[in-house]
mmCIF file of C-alpha atoms in Angstrom:
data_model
loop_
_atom_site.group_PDB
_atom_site.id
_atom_site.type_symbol
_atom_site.label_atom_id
_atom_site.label_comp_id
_atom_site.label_asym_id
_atom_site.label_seq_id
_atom_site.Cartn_x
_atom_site.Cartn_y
_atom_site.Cartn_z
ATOM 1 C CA UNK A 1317 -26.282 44.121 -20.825
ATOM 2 C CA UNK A 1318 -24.791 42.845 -24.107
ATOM 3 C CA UNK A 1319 -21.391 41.914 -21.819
ATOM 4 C CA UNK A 1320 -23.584 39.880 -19.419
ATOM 5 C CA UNK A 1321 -25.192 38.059 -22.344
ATOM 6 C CA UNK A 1322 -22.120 37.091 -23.831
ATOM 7 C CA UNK A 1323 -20.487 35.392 -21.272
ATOM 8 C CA UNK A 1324 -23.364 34.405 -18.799
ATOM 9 C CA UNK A 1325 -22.473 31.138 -17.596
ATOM 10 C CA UNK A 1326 -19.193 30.547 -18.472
ATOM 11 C CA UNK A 1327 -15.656 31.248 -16.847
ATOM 12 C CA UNK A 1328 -13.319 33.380 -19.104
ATOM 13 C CA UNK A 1329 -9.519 32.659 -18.471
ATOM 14 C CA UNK A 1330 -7.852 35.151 -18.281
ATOM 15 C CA UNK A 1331 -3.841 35.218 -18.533
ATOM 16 C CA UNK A 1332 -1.608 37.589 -16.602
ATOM 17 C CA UNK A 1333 0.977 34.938 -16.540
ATOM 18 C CA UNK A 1334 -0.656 32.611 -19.050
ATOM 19 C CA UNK A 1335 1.475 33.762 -21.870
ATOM 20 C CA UNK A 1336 4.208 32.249 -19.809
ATOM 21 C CA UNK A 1337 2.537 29.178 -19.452
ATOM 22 C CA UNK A 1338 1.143 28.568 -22.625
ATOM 23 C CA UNK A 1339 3.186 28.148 -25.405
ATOM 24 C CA UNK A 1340 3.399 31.884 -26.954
ATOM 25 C CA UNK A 1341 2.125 31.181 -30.515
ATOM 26 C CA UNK A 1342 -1.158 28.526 -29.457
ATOM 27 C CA UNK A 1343 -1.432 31.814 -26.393
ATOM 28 C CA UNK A 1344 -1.658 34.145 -29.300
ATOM 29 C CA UNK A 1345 -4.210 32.049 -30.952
ATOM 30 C CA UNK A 1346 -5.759 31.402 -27.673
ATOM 31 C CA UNK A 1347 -6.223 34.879 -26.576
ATOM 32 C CA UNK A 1348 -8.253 35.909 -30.271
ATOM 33 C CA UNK A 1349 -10.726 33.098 -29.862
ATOM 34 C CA UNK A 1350 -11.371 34.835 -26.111
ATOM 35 C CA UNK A 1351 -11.728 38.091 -27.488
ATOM 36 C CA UNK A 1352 -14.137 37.091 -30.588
ATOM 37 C CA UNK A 1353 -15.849 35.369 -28.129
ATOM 38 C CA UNK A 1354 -16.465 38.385 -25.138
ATOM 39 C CA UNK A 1355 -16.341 41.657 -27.888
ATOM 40 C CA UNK A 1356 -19.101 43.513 -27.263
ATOM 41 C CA UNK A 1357 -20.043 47.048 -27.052
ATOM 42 C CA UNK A 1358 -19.172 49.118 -23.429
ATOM 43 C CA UNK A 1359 -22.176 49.683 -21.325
ATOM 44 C CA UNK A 1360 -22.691 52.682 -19.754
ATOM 45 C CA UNK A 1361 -19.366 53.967 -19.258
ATOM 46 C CA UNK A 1362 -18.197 55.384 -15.625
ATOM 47 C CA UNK A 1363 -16.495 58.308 -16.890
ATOM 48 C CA UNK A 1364 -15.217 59.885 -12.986
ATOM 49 C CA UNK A 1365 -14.220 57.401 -10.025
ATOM 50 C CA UNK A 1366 -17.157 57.006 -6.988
ATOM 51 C CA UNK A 1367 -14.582 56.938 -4.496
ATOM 52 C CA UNK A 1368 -11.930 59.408 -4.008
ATOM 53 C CA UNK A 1369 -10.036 56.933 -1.348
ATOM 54 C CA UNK A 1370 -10.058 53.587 -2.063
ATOM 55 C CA UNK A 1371 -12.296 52.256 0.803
ATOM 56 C CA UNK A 1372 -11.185 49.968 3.308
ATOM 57 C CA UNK A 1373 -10.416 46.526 3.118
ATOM 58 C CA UNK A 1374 -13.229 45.878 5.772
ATOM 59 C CA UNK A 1375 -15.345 47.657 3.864
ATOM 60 C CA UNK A 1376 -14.683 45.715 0.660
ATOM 61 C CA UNK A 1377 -15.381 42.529 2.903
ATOM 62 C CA UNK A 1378 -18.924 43.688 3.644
ATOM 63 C CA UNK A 1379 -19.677 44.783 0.051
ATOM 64 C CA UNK A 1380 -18.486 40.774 -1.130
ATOM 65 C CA UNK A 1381 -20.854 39.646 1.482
ATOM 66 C CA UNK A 1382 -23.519 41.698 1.723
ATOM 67 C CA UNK A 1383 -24.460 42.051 -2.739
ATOM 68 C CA UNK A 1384 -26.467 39.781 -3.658
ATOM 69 C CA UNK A 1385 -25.056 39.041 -7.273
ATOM 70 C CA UNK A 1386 -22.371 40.651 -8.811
ATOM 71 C CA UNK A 1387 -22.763 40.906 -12.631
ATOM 72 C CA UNK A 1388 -18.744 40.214 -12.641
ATOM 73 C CA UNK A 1389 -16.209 38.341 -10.007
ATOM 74 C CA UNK A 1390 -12.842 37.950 -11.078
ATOM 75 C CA UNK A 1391 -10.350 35.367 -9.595
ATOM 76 C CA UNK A 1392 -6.671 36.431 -8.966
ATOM 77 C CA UNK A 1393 -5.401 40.163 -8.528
ATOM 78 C CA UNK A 1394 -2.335 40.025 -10.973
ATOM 79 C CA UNK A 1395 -1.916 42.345 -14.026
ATOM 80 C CA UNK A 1396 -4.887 40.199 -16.137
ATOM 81 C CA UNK A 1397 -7.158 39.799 -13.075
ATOM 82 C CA UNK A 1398 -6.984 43.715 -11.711
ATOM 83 C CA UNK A 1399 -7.101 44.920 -15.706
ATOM 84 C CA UNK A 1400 -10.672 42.286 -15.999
ATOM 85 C CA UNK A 1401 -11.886 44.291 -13.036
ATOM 86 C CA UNK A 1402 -11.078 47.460 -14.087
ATOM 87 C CA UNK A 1403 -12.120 47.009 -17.370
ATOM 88 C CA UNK A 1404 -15.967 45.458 -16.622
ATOM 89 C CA UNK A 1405 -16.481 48.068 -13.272
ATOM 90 C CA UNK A 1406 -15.702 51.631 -15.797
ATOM 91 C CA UNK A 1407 -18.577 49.868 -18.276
ATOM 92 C CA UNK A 1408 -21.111 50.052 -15.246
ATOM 93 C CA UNK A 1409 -20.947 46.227 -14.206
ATOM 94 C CA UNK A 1410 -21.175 45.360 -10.806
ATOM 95 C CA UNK A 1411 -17.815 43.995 -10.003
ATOM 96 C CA UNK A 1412 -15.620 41.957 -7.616
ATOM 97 C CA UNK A 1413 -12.077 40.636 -7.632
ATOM 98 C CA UNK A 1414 -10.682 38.333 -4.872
ATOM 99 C CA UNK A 1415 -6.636 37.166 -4.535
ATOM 100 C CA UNK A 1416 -5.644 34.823 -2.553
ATOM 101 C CA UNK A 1417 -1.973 36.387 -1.452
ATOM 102 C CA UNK A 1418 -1.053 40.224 -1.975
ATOM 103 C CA UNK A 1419 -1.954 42.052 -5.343
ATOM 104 C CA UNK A 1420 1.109 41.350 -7.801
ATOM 105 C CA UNK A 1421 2.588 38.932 -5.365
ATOM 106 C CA UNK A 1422 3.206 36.502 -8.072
ATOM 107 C CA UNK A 1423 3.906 36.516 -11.536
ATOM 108 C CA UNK A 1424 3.032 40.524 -11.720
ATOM 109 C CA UNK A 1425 5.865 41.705 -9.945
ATOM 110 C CA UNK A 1426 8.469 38.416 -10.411
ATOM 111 C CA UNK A 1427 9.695 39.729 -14.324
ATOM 112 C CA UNK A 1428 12.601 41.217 -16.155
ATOM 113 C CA UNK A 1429 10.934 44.451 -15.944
ATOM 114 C CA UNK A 1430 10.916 44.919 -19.719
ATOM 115 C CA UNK A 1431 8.257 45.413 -21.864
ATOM 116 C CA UNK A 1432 9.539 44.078 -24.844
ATOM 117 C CA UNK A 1433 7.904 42.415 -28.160
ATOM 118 C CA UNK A 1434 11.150 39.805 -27.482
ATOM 119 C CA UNK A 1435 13.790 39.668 -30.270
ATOM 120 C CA UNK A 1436 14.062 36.274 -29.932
ATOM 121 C CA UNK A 1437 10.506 35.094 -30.798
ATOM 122 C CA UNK A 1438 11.196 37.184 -33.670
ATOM 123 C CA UNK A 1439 13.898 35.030 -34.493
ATOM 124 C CA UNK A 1440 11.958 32.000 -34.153
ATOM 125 C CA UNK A 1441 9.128 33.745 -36.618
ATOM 126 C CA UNK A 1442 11.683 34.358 -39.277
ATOM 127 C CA UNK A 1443 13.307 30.643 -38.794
ATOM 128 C CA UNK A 1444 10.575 29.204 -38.762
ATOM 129 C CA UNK A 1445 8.570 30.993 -41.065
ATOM 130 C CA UNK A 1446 6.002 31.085 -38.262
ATOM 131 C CA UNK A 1447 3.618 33.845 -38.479
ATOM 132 C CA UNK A 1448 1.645 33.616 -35.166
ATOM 133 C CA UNK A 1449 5.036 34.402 -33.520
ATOM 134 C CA UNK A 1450 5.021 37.432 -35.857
ATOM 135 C CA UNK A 1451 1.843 38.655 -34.948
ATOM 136 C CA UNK A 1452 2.602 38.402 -31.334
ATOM 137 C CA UNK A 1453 5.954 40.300 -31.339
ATOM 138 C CA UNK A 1454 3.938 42.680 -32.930
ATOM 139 C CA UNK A 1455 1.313 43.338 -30.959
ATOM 140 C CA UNK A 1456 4.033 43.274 -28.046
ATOM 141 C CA UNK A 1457 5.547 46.055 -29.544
ATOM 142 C CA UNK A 1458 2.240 48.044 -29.969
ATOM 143 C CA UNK A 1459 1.326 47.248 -26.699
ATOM 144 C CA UNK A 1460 5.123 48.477 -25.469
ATOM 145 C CA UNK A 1461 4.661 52.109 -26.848
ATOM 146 C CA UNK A 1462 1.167 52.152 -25.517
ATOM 147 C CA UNK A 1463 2.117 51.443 -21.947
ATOM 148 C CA UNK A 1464 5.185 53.922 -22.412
ATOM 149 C CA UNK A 1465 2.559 56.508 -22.938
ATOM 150 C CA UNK A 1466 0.006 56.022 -20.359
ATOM 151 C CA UNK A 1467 2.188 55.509 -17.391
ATOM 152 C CA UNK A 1468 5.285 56.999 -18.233
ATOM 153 C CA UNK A 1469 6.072 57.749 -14.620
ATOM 154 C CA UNK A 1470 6.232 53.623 -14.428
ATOM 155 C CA UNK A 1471 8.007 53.099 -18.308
ATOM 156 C CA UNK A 1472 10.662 54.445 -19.609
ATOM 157 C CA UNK A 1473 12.945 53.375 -22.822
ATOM 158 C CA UNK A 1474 16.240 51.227 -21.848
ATOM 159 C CA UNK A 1475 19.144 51.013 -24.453
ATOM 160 C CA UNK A 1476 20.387 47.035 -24.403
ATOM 161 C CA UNK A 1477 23.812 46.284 -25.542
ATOM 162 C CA UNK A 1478 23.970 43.007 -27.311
ATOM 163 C CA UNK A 1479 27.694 42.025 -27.036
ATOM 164 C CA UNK A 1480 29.315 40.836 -30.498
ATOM 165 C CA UNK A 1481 32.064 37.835 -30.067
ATOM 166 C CA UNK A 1482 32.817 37.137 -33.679
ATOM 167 C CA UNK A 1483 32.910 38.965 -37.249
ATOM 168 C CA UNK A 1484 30.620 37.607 -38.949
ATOM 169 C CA UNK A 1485 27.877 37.715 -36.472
ATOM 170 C CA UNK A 1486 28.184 41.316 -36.632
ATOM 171 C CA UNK A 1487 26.159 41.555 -40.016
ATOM 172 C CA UNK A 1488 23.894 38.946 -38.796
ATOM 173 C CA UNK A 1489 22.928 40.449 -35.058
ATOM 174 C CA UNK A 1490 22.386 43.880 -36.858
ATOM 175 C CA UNK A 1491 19.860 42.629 -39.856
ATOM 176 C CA UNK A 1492 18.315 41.090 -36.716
ATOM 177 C CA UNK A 1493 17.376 43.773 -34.656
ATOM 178 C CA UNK A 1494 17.061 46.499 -37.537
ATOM 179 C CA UNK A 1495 14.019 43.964 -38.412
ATOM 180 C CA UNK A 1496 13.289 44.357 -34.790
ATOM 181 C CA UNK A 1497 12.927 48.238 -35.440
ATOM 182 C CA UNK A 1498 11.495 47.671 -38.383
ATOM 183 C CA UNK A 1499 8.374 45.457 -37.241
ATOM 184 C CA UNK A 1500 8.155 48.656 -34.040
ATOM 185 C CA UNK A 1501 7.364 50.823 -37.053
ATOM 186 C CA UNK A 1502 6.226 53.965 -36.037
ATOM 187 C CA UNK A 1503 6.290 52.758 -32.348
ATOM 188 C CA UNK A 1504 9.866 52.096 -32.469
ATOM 189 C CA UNK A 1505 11.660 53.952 -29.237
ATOM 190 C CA UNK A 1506 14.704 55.008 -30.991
ATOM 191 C CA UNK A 1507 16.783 53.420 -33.968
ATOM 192 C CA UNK A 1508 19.242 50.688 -33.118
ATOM 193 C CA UNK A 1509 23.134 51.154 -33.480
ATOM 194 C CA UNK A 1510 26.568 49.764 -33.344
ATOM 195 C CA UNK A 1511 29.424 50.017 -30.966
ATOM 196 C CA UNK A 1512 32.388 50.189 -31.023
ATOM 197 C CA UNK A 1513 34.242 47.474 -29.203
ATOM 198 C CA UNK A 1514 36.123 50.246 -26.919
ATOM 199 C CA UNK A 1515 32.809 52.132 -26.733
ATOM 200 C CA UNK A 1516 31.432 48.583 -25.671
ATOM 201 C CA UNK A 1517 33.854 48.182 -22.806
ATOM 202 C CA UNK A 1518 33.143 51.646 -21.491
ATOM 203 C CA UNK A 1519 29.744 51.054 -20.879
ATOM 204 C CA UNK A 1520 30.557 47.072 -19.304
ATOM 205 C CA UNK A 1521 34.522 46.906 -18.771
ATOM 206 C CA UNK A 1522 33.979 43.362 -17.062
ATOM 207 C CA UNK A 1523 33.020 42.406 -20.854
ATOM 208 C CA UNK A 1524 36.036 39.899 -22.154
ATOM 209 C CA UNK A 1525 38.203 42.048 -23.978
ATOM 210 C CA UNK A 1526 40.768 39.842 -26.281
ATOM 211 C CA UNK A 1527 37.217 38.066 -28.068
ATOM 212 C CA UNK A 1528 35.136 41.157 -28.380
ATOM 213 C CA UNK A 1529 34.545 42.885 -31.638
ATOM 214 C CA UNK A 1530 32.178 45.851 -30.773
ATOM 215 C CA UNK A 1531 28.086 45.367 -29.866
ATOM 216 C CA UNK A 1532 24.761 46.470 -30.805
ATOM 217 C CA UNK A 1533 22.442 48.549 -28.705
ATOM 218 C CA UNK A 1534 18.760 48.128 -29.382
ATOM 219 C CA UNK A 1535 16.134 50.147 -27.144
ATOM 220 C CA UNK A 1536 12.930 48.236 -25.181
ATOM 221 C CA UNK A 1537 11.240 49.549 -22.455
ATOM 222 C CA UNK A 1538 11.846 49.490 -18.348
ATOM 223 C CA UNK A 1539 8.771 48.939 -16.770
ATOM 224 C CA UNK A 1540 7.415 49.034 -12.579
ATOM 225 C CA UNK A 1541 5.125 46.054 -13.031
ATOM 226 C CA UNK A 1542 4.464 46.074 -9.225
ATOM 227 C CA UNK A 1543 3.262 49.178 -9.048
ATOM 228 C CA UNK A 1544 1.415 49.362 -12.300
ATOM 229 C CA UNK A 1545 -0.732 46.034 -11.032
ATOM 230 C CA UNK A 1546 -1.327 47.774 -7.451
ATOM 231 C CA UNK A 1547 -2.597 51.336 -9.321
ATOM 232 C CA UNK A 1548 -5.350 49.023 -11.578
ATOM 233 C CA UNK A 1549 -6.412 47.386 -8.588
ATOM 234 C CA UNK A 1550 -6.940 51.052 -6.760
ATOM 235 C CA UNK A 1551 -8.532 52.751 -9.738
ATOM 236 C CA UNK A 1552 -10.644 49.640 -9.851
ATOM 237 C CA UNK A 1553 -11.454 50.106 -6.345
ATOM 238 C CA UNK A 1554 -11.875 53.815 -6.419
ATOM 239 C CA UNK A 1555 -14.827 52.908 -9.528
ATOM 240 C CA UNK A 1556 -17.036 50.763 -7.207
ATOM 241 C CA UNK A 1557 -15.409 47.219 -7.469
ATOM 242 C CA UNK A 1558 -15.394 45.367 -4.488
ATOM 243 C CA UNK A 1559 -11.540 44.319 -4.041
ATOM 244 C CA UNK A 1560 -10.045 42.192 -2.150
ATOM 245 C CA UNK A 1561 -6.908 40.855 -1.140
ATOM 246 C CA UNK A 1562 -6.109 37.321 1.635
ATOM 247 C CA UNK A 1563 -9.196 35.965 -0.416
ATOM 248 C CA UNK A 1564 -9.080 32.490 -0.960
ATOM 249 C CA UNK A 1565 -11.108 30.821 -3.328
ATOM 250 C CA UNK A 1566 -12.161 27.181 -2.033
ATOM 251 C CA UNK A 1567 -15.001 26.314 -4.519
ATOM 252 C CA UNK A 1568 -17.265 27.545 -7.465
ATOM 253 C CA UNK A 1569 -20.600 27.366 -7.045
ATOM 254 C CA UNK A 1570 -23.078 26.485 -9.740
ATOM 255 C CA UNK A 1571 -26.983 26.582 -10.253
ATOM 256 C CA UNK A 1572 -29.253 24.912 -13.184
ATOM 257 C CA UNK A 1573 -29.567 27.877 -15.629
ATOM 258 C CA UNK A 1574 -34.025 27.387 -15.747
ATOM 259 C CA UNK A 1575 -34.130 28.785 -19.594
ATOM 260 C CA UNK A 1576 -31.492 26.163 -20.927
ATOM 261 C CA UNK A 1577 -31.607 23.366 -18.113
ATOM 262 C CA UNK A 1578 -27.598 23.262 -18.014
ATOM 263 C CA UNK A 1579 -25.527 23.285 -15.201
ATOM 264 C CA UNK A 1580 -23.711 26.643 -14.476
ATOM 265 C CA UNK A 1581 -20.916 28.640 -12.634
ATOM 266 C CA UNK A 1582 -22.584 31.334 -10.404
ATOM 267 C CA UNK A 1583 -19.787 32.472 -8.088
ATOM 268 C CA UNK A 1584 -17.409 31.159 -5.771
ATOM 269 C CA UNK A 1585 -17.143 30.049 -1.651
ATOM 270 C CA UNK A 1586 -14.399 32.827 -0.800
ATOM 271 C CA UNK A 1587 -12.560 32.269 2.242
ATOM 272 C CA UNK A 1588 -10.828 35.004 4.233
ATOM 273 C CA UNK A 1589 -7.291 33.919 5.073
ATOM 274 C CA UNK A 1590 -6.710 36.535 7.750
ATOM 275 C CA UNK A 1591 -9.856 35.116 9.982
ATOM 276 C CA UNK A 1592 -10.703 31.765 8.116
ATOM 277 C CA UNK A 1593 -14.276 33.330 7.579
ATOM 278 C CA UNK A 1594 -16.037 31.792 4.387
ATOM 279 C CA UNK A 1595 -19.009 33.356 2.321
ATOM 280 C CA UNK A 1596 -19.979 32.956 -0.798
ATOM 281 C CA UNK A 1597 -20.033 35.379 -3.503
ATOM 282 C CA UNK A 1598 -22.503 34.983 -6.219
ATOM 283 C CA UNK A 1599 -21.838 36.246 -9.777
ATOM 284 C CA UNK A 1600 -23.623 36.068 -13.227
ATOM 285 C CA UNK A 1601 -20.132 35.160 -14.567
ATOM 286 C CA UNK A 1602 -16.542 34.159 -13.310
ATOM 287 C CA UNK A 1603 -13.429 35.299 -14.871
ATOM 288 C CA UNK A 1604 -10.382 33.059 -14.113
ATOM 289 C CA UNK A 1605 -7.195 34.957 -13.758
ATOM 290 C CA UNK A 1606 -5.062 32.855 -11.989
ATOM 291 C CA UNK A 1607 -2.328 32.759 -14.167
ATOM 292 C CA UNK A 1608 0.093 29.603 -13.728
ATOM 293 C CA UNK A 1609 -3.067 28.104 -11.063
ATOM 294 C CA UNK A 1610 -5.657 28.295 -14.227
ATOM 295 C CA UNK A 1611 -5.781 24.366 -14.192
ATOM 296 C CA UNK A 1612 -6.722 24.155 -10.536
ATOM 297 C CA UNK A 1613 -9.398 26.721 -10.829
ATOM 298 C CA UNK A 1614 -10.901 24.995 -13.596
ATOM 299 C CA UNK A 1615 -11.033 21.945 -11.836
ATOM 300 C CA UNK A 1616 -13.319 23.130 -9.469
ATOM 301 C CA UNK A 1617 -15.393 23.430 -12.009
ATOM 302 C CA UNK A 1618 -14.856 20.471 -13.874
ATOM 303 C CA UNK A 1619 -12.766 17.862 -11.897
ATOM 304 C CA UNK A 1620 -11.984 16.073 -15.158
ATOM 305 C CA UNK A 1621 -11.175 19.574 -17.469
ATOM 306 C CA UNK A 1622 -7.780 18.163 -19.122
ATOM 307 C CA UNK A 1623 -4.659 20.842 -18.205
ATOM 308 C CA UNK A 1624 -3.815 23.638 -20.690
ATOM 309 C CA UNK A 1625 -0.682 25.194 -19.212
ATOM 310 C CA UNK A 1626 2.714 24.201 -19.271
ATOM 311 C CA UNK A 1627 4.092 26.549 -16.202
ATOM 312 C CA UNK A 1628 8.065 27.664 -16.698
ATOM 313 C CA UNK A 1629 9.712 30.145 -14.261
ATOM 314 C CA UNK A 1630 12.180 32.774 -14.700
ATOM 315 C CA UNK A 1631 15.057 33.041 -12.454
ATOM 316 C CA UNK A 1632 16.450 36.262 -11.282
ATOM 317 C CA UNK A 1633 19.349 37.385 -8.916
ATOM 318 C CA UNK A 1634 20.196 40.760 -7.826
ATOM 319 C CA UNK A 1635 23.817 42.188 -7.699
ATOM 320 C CA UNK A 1636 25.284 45.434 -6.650
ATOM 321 C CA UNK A 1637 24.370 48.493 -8.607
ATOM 322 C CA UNK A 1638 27.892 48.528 -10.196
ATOM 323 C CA UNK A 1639 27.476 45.652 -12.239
ATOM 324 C CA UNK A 1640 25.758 47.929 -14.825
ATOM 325 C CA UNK A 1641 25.843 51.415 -15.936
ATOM 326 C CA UNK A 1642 22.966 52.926 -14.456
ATOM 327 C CA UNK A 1643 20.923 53.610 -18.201
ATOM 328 C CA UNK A 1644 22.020 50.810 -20.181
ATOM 329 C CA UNK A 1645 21.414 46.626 -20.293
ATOM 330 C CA UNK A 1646 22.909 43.663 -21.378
ATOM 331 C CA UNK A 1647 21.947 40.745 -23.307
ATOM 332 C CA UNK A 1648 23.730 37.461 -23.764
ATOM 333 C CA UNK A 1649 21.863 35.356 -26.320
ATOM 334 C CA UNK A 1650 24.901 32.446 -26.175
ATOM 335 C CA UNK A 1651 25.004 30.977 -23.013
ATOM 336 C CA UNK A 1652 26.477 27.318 -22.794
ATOM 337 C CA UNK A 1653 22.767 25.925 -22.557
ATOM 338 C CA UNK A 1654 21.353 28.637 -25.090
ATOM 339 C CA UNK A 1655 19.147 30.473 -22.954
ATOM 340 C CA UNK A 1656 19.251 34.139 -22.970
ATOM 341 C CA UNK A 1657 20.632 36.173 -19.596
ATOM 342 C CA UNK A 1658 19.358 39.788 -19.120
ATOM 343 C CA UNK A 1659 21.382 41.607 -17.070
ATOM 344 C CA UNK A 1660 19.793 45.262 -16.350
ATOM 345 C CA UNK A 1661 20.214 48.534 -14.066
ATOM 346 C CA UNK A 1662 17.279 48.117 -11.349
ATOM 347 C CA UNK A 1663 16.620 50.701 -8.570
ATOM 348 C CA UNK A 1664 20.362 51.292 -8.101
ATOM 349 C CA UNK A 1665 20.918 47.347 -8.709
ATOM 350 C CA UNK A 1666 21.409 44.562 -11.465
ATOM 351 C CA UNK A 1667 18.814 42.423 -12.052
ATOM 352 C CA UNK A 1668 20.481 39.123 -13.879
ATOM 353 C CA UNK A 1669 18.481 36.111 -14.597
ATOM 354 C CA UNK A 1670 17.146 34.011 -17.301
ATOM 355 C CA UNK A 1671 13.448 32.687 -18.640
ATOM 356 C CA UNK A 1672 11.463 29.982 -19.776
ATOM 357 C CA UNK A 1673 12.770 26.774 -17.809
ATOM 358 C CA UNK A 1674 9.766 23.995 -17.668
ATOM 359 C CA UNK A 1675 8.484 23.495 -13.719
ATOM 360 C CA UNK A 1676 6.189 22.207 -11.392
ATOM 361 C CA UNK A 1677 3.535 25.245 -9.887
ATOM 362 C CA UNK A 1678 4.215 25.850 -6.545
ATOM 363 C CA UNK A 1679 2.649 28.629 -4.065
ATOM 364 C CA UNK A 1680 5.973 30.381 -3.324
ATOM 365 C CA UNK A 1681 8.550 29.435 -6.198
ATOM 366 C CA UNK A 1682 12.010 29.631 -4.917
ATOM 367 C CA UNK A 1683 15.205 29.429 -7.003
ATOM 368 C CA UNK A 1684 17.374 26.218 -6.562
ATOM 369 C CA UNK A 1685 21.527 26.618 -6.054
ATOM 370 C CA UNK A 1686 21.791 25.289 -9.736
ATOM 371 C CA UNK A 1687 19.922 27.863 -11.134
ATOM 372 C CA UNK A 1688 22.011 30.573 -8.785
ATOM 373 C CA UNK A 1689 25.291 28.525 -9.361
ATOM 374 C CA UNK A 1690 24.389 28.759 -13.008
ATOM 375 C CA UNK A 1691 23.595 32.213 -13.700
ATOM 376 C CA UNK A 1692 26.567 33.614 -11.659
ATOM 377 C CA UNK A 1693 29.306 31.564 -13.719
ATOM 378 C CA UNK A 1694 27.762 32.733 -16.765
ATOM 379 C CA UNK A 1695 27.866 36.303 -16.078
#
């Protein structure tokens, strides 16, 4: 198959949380050369599901253990890894995915819940005249209406009230995100607009009244990232890929390719974390979705591979429900360190929080008091 040719031999990384990790314009860059590199045309296309239940996870063991080679294994059942597997399975490739904790236990389900193209890289693009920040955004935004449309019981637009604190910033916020709608273009939600500052206060009365001078609501989209993850990894499933979660990967395992001489990936020792049974599962090619692990997958493969991600964590805290209306969010862009606060209706609660602080990877991040102590005495 033209797929299998492409990539035989190599692992693919693939990012779920990589864009987090990454810088976002080299990740942009990044993510081109992948695609250039793996474009090819779709093999025979599965066009209705094998399974009408997912099977079991027992079941799924067996088929790991028992298939000689899979034409596809993918590491890491996030929103990159479970899309990979879904993806390569509907093109009639025989296909595996392992993760090592839950599916979307880590950087899949830990987010804003937006899907946004992010007004502030556009800022940064028009600053700093640079254009692979551009691009990004707008593929972001493409990507937002596209998601709105195929799982719109998961999506749904969110009006955002940016809160205005002085007169001339008015003009200046409002050029800003009209350029936001703007760059949307035909996928823009619904045309931005401002407020009021008594309109302002009836949507967030806690807002400081004696400094406000009205606000600007622009509209990005809500989105169920949990649940979106876990329904890729069952339709993958329910096409024939053997999935499973508690699947550790311990080692890669390579083979001398006889045609070329070279040294090659061809699958990895998978160890069940339930039982602490190992196998191994063979594969023509591995796909490395591990997100903020990449580095420590890749040196498995090669112990001296030089890192590529820069991990940073968001920080979230949830509040009572009454904190925010129940259809509207808010955005503070000026917070005494400069880093932007969401603060957004959630399942009858607020979700506040913050993004992009530099950090070591750890298995189960957990927020310190400073970053707690922080984000509740700015909002």
């Amino acid at each position: 198959m033209a797929f299998q040719k492409a990539v035989k031999g190599t692992i693919l990384v693939g990012g779920g949380a990589l864009a987090t990790v990454l810088g976002l314009s080299q990740f942009a860059h990044y993510r081109r050369k992948q695609m250039n590199l793996a474009y090819v045309k779709a093999a025979d296309c599965i066009s209705e599901p094998v399974n009408r239940e997912p099977p079991s996870r027992e079941a799924q063991l067996l088929t790991l253990q028992n298939t000689s080679e899979f034409d596809i294994l993918v590491i890491g059942g996030g929103a990159t890894g479970s899309g990979c597997a879904l993806d390569a399975v509907t093109r009639g490739l025989k296909t595996a995915l392992v993760e090592r904790d839950d599916f979307s236990s880590g950087t899949s389900s830990r987010s804003t819940k937006l899907i946004h193209g992010g007004v502030r890289y556009l800022q940064k693009a028009i600053m700093k005249l640079d254009i692979e920040q551009y691009r990004m955004v707008k593929e972001a935004l493409h990507e937002r209406a596209n998601l709105l449309e195929i799982a719109p019981h998961l999506s749904a637009p969110l009006p955002i009230m940016l809160p205005v604190y002085k007169w001339w910033q008015l003009p200046y916020y409002w050029v800003g995100i009209k350029l936001y709608d703007l760059v949307a273009g035909s996928n823009c939600l619904k045309s931005s607009y401002v407020l009021s500052k008594s309109r302002a206060l009836e949507h967030f009365p806690m807002l400081q009244k004696d400094k406000l001078v009205g606000a600007i609501v622009y509209y990005d989209g809500q989105h169920n990232d949990a649940r979106m993850n876990l329904a890729i990894a069952l339709t993958a499933a329910r096409y024939g890929a053997a999935t499973a979660n508690y699947m550790e990967v311990v080692s890669l395992l390579k083979k001398t390719d006889p045609q070329t001489g070279k040294v090659r990936v061809s699958g990895a020792r998978c160890k069940d974390v339930l039982t602490g049974q190992e196998f191994d599962v063979r594969a023509k090619c591995v796909i490395n979705a591990t997100g903020p692990f990449t580095d420590s997958v890749r040196k498995m493969d090669d112990k001296d591979a030089s890192a590529i991600c820069q991990p940073s964590a968001g920080v979230h805290i949830v509040m009572p429900g009454y904190y925010s209306p129940e259809s509207m969010g808010l955005l503070d862009p000026a917070t005494s360190d400069g880093r932007v606060i969401f603060f957004l209706p959630w399942q009858k609660m607020t979700i506040a929080g913050t993004t992009d602080t530099p950090t070591d990877i750890t298995h189960h991040p957990i927020p310190s008091e400073e970053d707690i102590n922080f984000i509740l005495n700015e909002v």
